[in-house]
mmCIF file of N, CA and C and ligand atoms in Angstrom:
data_model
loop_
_atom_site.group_PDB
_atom_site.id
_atom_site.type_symbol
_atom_site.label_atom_id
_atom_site.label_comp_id
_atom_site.label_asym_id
_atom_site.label_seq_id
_atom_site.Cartn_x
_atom_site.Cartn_y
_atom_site.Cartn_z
ATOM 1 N N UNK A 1 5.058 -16.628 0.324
ATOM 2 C CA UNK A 1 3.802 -16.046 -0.148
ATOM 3 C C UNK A 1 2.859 -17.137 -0.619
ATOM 4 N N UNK A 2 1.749 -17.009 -0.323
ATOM 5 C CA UNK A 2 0.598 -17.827 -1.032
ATOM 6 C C UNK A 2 -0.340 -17.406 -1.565
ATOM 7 N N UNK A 3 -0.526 -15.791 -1.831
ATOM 8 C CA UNK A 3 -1.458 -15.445 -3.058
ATOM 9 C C UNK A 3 -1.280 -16.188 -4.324
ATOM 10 N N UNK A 4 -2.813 -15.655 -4.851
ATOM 11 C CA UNK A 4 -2.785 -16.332 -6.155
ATOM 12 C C UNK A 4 -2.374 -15.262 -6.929
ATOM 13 N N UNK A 5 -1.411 -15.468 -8.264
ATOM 14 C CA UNK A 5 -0.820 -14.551 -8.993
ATOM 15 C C UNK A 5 -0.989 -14.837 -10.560
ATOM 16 N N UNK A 6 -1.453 -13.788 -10.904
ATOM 17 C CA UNK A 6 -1.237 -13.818 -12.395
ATOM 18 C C UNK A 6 -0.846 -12.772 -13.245
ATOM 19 N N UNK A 7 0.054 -13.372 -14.220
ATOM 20 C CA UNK A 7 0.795 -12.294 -15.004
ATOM 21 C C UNK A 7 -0.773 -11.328 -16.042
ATOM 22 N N UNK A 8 -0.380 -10.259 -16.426
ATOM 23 C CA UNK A 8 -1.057 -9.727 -17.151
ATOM 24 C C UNK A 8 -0.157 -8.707 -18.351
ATOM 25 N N UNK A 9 -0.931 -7.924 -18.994
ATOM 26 C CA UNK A 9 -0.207 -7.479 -20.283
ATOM 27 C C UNK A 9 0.665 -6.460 -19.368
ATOM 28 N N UNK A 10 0.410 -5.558 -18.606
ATOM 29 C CA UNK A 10 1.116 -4.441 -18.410
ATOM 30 C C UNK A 10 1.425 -4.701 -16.556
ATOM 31 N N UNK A 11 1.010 -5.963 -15.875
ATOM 32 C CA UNK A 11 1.840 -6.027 -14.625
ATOM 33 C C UNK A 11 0.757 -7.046 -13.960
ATOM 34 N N UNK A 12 0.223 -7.327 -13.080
ATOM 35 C CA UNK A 12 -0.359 -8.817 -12.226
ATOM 36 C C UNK A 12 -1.900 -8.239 -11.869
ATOM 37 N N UNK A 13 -2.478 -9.794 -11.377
ATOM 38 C CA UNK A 13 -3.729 -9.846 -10.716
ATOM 39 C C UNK A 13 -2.978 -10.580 -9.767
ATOM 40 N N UNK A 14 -3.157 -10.187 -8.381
ATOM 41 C CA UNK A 14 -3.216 -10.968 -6.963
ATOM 42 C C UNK A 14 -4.231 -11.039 -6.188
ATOM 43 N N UNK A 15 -4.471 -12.283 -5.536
ATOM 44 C CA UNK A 15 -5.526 -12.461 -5.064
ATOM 45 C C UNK A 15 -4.552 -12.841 -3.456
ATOM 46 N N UNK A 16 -5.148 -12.272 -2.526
ATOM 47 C CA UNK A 16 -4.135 -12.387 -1.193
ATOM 48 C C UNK A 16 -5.213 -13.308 -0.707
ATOM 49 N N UNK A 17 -4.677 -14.368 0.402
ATOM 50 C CA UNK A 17 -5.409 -15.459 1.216
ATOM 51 C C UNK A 17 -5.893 -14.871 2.606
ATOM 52 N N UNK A 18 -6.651 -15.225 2.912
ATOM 53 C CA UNK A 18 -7.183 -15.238 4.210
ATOM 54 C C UNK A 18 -6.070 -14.994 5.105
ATOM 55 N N UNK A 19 -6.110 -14.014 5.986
ATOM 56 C CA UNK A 19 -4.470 -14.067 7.032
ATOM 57 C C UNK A 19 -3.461 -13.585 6.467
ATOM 58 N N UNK A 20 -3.497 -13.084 5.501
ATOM 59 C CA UNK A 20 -2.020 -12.561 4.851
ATOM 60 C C UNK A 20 -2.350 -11.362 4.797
ATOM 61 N N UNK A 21 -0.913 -10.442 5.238
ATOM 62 C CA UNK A 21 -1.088 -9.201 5.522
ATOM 63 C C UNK A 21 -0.819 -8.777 4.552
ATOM 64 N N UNK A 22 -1.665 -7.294 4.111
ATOM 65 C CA UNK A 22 -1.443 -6.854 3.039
ATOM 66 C C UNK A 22 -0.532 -5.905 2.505
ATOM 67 N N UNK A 23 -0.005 -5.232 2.717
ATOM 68 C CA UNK A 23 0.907 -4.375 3.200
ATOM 69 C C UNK A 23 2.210 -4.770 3.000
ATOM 70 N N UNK A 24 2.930 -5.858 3.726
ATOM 71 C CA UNK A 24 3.933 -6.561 3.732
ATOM 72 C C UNK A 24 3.917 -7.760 2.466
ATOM 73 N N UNK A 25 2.587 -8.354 2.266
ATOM 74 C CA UNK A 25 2.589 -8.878 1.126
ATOM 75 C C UNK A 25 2.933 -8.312 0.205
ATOM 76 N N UNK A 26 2.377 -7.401 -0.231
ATOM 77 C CA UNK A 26 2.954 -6.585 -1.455
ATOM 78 C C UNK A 26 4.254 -5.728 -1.727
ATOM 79 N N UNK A 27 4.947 -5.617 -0.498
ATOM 80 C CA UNK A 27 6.465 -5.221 -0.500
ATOM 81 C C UNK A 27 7.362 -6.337 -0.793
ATOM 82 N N UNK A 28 7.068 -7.375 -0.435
ATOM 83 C CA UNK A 28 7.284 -9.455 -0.609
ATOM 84 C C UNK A 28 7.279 -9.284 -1.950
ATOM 85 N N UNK A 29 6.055 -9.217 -2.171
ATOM 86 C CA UNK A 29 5.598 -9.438 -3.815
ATOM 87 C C UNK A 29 6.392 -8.164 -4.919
ATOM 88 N N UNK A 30 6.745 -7.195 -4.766
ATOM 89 C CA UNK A 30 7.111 -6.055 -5.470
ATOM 90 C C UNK A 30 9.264 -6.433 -5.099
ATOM 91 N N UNK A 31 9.749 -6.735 -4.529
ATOM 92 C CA UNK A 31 10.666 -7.464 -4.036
ATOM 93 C C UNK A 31 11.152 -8.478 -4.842
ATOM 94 N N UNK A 32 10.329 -9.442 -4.656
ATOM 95 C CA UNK A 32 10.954 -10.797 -5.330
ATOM 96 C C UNK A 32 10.980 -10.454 -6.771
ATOM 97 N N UNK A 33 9.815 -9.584 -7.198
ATOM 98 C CA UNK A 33 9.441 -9.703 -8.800
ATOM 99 C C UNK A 33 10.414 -7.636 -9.658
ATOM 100 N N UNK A 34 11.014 -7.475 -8.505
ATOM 101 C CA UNK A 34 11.612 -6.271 -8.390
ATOM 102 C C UNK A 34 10.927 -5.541 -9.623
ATOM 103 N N UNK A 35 9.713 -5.031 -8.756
ATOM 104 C CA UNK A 35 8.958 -3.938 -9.238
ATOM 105 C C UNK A 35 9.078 -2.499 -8.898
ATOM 106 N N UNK A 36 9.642 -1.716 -9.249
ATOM 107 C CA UNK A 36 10.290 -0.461 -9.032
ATOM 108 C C UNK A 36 9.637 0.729 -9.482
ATOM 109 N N UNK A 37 7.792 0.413 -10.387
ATOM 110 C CA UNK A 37 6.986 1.467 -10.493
ATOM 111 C C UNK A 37 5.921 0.970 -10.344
ATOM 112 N N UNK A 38 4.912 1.115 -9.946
ATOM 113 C CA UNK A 38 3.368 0.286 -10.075
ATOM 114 C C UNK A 38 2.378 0.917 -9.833
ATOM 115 N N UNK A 39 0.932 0.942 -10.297
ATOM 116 C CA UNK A 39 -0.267 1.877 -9.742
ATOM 117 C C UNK A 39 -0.612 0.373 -8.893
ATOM 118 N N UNK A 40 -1.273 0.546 -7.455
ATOM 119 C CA UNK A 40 -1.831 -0.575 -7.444
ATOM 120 C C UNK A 40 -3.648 -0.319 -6.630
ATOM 121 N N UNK A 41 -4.328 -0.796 -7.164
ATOM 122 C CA UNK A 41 -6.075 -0.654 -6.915
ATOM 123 C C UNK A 41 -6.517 -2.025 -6.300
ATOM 124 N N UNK A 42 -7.626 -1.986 -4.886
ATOM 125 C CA UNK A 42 -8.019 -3.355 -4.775
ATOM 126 C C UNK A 42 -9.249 -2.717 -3.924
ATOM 127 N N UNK A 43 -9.589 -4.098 -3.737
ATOM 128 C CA UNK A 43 -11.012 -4.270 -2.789
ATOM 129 C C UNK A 43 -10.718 -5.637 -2.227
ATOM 130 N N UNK A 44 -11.653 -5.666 -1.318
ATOM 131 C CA UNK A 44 -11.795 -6.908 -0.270
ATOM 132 C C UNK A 44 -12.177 -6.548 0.427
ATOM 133 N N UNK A 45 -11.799 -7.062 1.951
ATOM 134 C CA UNK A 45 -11.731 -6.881 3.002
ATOM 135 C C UNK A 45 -10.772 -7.280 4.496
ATOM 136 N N UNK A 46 -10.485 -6.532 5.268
ATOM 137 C CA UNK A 46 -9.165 -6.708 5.881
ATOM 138 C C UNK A 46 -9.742 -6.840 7.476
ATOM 139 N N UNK A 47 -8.303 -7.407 8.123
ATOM 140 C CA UNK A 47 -8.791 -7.402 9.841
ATOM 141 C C UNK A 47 -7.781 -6.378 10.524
ATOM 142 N N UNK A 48 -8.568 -5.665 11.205
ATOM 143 C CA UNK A 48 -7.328 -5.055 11.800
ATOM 144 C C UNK A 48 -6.745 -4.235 11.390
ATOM 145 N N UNK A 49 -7.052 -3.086 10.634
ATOM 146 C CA UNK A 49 -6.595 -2.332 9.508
ATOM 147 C C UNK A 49 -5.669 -1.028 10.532
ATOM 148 N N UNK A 50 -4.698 -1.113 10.390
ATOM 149 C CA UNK A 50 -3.777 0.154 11.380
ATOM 150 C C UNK A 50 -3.654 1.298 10.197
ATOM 151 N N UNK A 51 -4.540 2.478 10.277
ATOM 152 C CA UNK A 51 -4.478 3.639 9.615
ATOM 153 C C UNK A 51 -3.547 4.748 10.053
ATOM 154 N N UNK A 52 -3.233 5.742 9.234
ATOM 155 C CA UNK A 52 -2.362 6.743 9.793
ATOM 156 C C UNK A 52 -2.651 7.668 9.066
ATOM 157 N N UNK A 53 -2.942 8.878 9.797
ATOM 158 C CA UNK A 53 -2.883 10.526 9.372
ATOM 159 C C UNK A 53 -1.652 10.888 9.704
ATOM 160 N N UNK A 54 -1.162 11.852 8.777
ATOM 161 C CA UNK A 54 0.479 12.543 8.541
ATOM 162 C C UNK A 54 0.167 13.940 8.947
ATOM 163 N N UNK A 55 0.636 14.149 10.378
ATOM 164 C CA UNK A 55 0.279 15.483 11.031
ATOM 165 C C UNK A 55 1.614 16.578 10.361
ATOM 166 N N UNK A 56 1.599 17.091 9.469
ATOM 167 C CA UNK A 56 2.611 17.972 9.026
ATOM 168 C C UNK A 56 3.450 18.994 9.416
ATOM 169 N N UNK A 57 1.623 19.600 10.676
ATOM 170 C CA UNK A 57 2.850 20.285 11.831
ATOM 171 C C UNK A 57 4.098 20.084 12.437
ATOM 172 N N UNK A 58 3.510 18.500 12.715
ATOM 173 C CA UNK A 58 4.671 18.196 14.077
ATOM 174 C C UNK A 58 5.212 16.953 13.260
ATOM 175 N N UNK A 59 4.958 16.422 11.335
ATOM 176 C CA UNK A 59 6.040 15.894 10.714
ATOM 177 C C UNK A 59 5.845 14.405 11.748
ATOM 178 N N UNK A 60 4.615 13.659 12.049
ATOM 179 C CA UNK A 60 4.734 12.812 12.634
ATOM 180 C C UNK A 60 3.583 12.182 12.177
ATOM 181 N N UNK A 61 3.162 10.346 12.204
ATOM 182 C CA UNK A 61 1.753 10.145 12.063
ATOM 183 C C UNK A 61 1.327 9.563 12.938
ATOM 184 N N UNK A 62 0.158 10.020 13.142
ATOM 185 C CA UNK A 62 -0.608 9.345 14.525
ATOM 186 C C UNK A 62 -1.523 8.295 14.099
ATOM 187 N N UNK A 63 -1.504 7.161 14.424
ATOM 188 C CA UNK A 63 -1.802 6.010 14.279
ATOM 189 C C UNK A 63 -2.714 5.670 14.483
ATOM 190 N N UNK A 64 -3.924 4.381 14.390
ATOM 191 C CA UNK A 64 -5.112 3.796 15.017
ATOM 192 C C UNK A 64 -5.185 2.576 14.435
ATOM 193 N N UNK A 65 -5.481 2.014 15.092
ATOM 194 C CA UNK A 65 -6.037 0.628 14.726
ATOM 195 C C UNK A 65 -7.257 -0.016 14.696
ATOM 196 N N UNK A 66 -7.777 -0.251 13.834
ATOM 197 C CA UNK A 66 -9.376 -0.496 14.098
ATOM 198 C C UNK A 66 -9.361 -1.966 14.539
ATOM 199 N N UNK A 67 -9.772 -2.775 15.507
ATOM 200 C CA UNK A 67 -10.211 -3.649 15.222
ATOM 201 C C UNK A 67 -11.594 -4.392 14.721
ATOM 202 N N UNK A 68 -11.508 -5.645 14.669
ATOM 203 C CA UNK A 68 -12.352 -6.248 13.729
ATOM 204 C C UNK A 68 -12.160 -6.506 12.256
ATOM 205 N N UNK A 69 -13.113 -6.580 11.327
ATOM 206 C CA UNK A 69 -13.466 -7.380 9.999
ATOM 207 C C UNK A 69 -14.220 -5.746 9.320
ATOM 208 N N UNK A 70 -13.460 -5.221 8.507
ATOM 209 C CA UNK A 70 -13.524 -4.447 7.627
ATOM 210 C C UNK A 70 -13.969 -4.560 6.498
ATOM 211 N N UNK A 71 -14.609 -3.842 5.307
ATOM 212 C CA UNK A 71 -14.318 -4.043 3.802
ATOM 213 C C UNK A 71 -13.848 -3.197 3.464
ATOM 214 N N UNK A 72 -12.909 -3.306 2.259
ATOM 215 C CA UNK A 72 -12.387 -2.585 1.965
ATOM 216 C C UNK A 72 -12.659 -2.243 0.871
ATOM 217 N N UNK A 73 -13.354 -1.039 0.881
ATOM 218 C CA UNK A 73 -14.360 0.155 -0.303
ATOM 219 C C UNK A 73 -13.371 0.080 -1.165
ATOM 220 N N UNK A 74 -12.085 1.059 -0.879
ATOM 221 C CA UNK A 74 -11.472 0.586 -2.278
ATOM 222 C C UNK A 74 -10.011 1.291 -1.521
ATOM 223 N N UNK A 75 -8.720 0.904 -2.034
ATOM 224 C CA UNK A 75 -7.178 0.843 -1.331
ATOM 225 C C UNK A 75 -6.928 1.263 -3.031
ATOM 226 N N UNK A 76 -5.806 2.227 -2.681
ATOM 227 C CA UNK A 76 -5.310 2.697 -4.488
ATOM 228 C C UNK A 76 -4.005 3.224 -3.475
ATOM 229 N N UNK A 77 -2.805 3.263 -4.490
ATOM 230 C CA UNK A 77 -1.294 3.777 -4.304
ATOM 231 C C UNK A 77 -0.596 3.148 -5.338
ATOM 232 N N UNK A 78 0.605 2.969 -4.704
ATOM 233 C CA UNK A 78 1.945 2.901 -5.807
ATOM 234 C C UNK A 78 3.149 1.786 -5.074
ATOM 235 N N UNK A 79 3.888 2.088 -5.721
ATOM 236 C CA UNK A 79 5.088 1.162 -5.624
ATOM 237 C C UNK A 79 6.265 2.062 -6.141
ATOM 238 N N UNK A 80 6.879 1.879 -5.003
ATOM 239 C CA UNK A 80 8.312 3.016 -5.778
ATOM 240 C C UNK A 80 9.420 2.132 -5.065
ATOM 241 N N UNK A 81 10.576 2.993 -5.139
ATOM 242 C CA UNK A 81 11.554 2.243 -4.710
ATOM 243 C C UNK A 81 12.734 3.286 -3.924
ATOM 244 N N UNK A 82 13.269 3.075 -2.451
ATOM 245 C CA UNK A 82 13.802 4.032 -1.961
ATOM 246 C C UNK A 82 14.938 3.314 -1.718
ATOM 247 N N UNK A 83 16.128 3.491 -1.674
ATOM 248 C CA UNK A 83 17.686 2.933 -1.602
ATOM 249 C C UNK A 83 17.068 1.620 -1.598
ATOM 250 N N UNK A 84 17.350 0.711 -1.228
ATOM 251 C CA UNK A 84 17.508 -0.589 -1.356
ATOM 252 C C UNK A 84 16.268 -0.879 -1.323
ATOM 253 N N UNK A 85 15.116 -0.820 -1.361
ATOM 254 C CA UNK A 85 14.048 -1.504 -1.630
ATOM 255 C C UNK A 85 12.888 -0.725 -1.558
ATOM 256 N N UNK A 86 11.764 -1.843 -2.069
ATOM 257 C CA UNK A 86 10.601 -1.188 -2.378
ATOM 258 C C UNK A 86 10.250 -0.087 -0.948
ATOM 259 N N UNK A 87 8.983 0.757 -1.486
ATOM 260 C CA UNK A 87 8.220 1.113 -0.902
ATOM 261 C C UNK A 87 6.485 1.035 -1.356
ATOM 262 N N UNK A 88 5.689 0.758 -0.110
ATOM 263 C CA UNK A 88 4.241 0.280 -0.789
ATOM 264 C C UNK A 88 3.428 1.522 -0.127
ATOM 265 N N UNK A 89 2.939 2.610 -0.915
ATOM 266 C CA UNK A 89 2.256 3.268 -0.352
ATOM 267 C C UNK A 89 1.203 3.588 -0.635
ATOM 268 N N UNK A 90 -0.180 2.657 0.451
ATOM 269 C CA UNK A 90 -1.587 2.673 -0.300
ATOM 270 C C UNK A 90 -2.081 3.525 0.624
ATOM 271 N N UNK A 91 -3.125 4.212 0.357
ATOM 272 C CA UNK A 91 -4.728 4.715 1.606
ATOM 273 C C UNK A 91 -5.618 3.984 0.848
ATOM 274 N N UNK A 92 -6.275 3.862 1.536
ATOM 275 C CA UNK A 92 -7.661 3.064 1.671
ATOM 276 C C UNK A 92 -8.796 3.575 2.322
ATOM 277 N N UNK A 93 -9.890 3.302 1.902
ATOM 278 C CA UNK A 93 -11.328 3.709 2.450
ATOM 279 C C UNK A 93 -12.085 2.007 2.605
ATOM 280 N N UNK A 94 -12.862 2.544 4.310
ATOM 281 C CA UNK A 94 -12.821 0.826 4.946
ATOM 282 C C UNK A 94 -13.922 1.109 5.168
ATOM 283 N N UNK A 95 -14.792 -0.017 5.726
ATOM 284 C CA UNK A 95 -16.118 0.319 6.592
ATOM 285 C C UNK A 95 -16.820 -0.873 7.176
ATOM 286 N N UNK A 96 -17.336 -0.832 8.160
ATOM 287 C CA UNK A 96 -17.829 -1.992 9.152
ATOM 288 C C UNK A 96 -19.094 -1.839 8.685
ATOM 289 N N UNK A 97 -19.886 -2.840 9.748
ATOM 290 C CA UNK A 97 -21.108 -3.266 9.405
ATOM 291 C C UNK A 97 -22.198 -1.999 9.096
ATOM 292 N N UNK A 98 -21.845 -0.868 9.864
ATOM 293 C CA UNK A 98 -22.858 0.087 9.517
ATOM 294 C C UNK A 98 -22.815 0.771 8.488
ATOM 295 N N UNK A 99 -21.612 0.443 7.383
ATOM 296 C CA UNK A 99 -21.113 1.164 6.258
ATOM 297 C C UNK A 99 -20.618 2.250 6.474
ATOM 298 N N UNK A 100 -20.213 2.615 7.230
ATOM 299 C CA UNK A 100 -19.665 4.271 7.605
ATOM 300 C C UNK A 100 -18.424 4.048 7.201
ATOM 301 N N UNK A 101 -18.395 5.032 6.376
ATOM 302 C CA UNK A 101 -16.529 4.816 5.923
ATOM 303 C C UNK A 101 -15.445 5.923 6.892
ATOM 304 N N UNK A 102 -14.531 4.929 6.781
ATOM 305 C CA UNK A 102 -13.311 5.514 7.136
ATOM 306 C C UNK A 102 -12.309 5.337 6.431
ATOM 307 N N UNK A 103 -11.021 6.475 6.596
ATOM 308 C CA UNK A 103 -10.183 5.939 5.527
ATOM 309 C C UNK A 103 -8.652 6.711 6.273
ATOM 310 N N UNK A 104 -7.760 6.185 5.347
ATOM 311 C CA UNK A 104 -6.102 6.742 5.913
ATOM 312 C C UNK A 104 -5.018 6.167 5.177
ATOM 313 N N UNK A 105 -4.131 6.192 5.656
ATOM 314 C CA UNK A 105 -2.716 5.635 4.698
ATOM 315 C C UNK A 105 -2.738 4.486 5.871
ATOM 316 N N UNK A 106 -2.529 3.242 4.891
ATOM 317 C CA UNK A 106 -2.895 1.865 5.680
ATOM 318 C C UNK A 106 -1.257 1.183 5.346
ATOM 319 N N UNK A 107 -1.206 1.034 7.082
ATOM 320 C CA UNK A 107 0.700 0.701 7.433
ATOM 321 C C UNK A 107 0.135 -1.337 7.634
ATOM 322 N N UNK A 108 -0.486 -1.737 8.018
ATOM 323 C CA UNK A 108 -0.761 -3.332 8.614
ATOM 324 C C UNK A 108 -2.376 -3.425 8.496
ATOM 325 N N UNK A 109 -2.448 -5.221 7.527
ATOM 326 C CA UNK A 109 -3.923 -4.992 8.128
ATOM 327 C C UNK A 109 -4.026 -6.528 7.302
ATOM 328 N N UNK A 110 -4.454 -7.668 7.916
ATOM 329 C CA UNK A 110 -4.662 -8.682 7.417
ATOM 330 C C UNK A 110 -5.557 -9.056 6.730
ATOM 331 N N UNK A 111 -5.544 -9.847 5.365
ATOM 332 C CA UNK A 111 -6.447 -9.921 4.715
ATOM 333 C C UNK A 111 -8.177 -10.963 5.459
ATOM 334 N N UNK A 112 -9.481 -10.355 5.137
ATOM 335 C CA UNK A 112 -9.958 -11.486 5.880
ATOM 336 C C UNK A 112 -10.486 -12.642 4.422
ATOM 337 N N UNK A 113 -12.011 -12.056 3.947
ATOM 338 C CA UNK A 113 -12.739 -12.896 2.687
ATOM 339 C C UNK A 113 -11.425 -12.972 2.153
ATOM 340 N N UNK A 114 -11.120 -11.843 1.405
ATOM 341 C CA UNK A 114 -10.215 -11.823 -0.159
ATOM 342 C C UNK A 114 -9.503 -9.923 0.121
ATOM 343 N N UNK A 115 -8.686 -9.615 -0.933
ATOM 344 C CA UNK A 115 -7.987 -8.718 -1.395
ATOM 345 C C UNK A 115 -7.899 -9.055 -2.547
ATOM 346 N N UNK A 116 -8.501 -8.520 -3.482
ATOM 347 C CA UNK A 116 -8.561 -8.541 -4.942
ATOM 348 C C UNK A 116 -7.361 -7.442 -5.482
ATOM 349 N N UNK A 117 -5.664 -7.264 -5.861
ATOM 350 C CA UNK A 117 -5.028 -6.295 -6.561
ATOM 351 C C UNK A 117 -5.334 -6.038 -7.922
ATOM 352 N N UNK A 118 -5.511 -5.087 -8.153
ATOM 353 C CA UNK A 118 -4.571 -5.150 -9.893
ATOM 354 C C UNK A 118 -3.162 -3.881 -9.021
ATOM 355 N N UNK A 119 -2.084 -4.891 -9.962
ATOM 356 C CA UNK A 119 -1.116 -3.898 -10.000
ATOM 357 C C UNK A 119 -0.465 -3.744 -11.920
ATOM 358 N N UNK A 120 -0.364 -2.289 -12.054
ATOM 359 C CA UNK A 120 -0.171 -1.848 -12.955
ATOM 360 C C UNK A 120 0.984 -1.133 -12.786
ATOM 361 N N UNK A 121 2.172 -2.004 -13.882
ATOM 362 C CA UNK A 121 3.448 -1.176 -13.570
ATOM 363 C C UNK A 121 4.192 -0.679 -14.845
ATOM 364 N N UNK A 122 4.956 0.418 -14.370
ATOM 365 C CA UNK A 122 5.865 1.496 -14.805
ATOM 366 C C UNK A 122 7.213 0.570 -15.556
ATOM 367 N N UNK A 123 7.455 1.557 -16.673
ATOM 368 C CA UNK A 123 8.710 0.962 -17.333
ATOM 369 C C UNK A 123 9.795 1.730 -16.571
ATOM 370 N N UNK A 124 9.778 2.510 -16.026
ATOM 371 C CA UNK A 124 10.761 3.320 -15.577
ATOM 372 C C UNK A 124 10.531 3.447 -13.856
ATOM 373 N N UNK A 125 11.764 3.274 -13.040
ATOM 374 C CA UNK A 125 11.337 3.268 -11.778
ATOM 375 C C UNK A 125 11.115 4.695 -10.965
ATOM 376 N N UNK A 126 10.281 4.689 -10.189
ATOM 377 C CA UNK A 126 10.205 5.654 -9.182
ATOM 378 C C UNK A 126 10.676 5.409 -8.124
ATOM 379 N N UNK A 127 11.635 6.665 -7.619
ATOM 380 C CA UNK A 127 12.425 6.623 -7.144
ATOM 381 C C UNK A 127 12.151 7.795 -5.811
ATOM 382 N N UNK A 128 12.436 7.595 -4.753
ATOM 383 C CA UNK A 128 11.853 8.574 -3.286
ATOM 384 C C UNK A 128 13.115 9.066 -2.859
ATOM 385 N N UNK A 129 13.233 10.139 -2.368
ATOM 386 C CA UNK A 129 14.339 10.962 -2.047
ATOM 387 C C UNK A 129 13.751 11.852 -0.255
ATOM 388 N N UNK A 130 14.279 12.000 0.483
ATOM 389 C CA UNK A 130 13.499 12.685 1.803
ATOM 390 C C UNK A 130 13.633 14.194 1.392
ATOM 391 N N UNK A 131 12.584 14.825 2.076
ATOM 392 C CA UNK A 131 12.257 16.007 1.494
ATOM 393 C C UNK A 131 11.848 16.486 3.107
ATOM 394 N N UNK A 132 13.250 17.525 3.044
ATOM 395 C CA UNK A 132 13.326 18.381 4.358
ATOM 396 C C UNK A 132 11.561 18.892 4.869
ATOM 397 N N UNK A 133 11.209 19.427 4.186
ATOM 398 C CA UNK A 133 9.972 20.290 4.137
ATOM 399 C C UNK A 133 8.936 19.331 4.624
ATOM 400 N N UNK A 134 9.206 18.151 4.636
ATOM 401 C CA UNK A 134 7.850 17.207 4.992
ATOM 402 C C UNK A 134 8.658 16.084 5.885
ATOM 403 N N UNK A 135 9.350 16.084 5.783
ATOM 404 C CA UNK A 135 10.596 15.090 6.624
ATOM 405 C C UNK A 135 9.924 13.477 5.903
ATOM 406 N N UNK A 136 9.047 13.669 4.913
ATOM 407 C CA UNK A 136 9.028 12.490 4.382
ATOM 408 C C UNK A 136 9.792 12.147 3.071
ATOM 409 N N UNK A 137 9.555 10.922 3.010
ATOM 410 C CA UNK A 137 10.685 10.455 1.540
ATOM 411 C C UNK A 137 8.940 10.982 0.642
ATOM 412 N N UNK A 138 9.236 11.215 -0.522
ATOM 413 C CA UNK A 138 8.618 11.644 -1.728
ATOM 414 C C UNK A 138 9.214 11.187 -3.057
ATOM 415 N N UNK A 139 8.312 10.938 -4.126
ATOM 416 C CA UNK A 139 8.384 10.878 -4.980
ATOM 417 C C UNK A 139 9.667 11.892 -6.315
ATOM 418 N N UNK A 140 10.580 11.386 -6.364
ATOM 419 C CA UNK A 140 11.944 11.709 -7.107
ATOM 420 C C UNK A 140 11.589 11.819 -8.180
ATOM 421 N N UNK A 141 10.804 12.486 -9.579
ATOM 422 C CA UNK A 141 10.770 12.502 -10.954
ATOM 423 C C UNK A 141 11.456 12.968 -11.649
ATOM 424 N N UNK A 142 12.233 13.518 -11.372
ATOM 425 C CA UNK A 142 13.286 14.043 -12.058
ATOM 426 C C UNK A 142 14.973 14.004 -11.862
ATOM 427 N N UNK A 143 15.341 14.065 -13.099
ATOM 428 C CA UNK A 143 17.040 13.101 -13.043
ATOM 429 C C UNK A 143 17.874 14.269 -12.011
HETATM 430 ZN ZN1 LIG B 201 0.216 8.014 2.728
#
């Protein structure tokens, strides 16, 4: 990793580099520093941003990839943790030169200027369990 990192009272400021994916950075970063609850909020801007809508009918997500040089209006999610390791699950709202936003649950997308995080984390971990009804893993709150 080569973001810039700094500790804070209740969890980090990261600043991601040019070319570093964001996504995978922060599963890296939530990993090494075994972060197991976190709110996390940013802005920047990304290349290549691969979005996904969660079709519930058919329990599948259909994918896109934008290319080009994005900004990124603003990316908010969490950090939980499913059997052996993290999970990073942000959406984001993006937009190109004409400002038209778009937005989705963002799987890959390289940083371009900057990615500004705050991550804000949990004393207690969250924990994902799969949930027949959505065939996705979800949020576990209770013992
Ligand atoms: Zn999502």
């Amino acid at each position: 990793m080569v973001m810039q990192i700094r500790k804070t009272a209740d969890g980090y400021l990261l600043r991601f580099i040019r070319g570093e994916q964001i996504v995978a950075g922060l599963e890296s970063f939530a990993r090494a520093n075994d972060i197991r609850a976190a709110e996390i909020s940013a802005i920047g801007s990304v290349v290549d941003p691969e979005l996904g809508f969660y079709d519930l009918s058919r329990k599948v997500y259909d994918w896109k990839t934008f290319s080009g040089s994005y900004e990124i209006a603003s990316l908010s999610g969490n950090i939980s943790w499913f059997q052996d390791g993290p999970i990073v699950h942000v959406h984001g709202v993006f937009a190109g030169p004409d400002l038209v936003a778009f937005a989705g649950h963002l799987k890959s997308g390289e940083t371009a200027a900057t990615c500004e995080c705050v991550i804000r984390t949990f004393d207690e971990a969250i924990d994902r369990a799969f949930d027949e009804g959505t065939a996705l893993n979800l949020w576990k709150l209770e013992a």
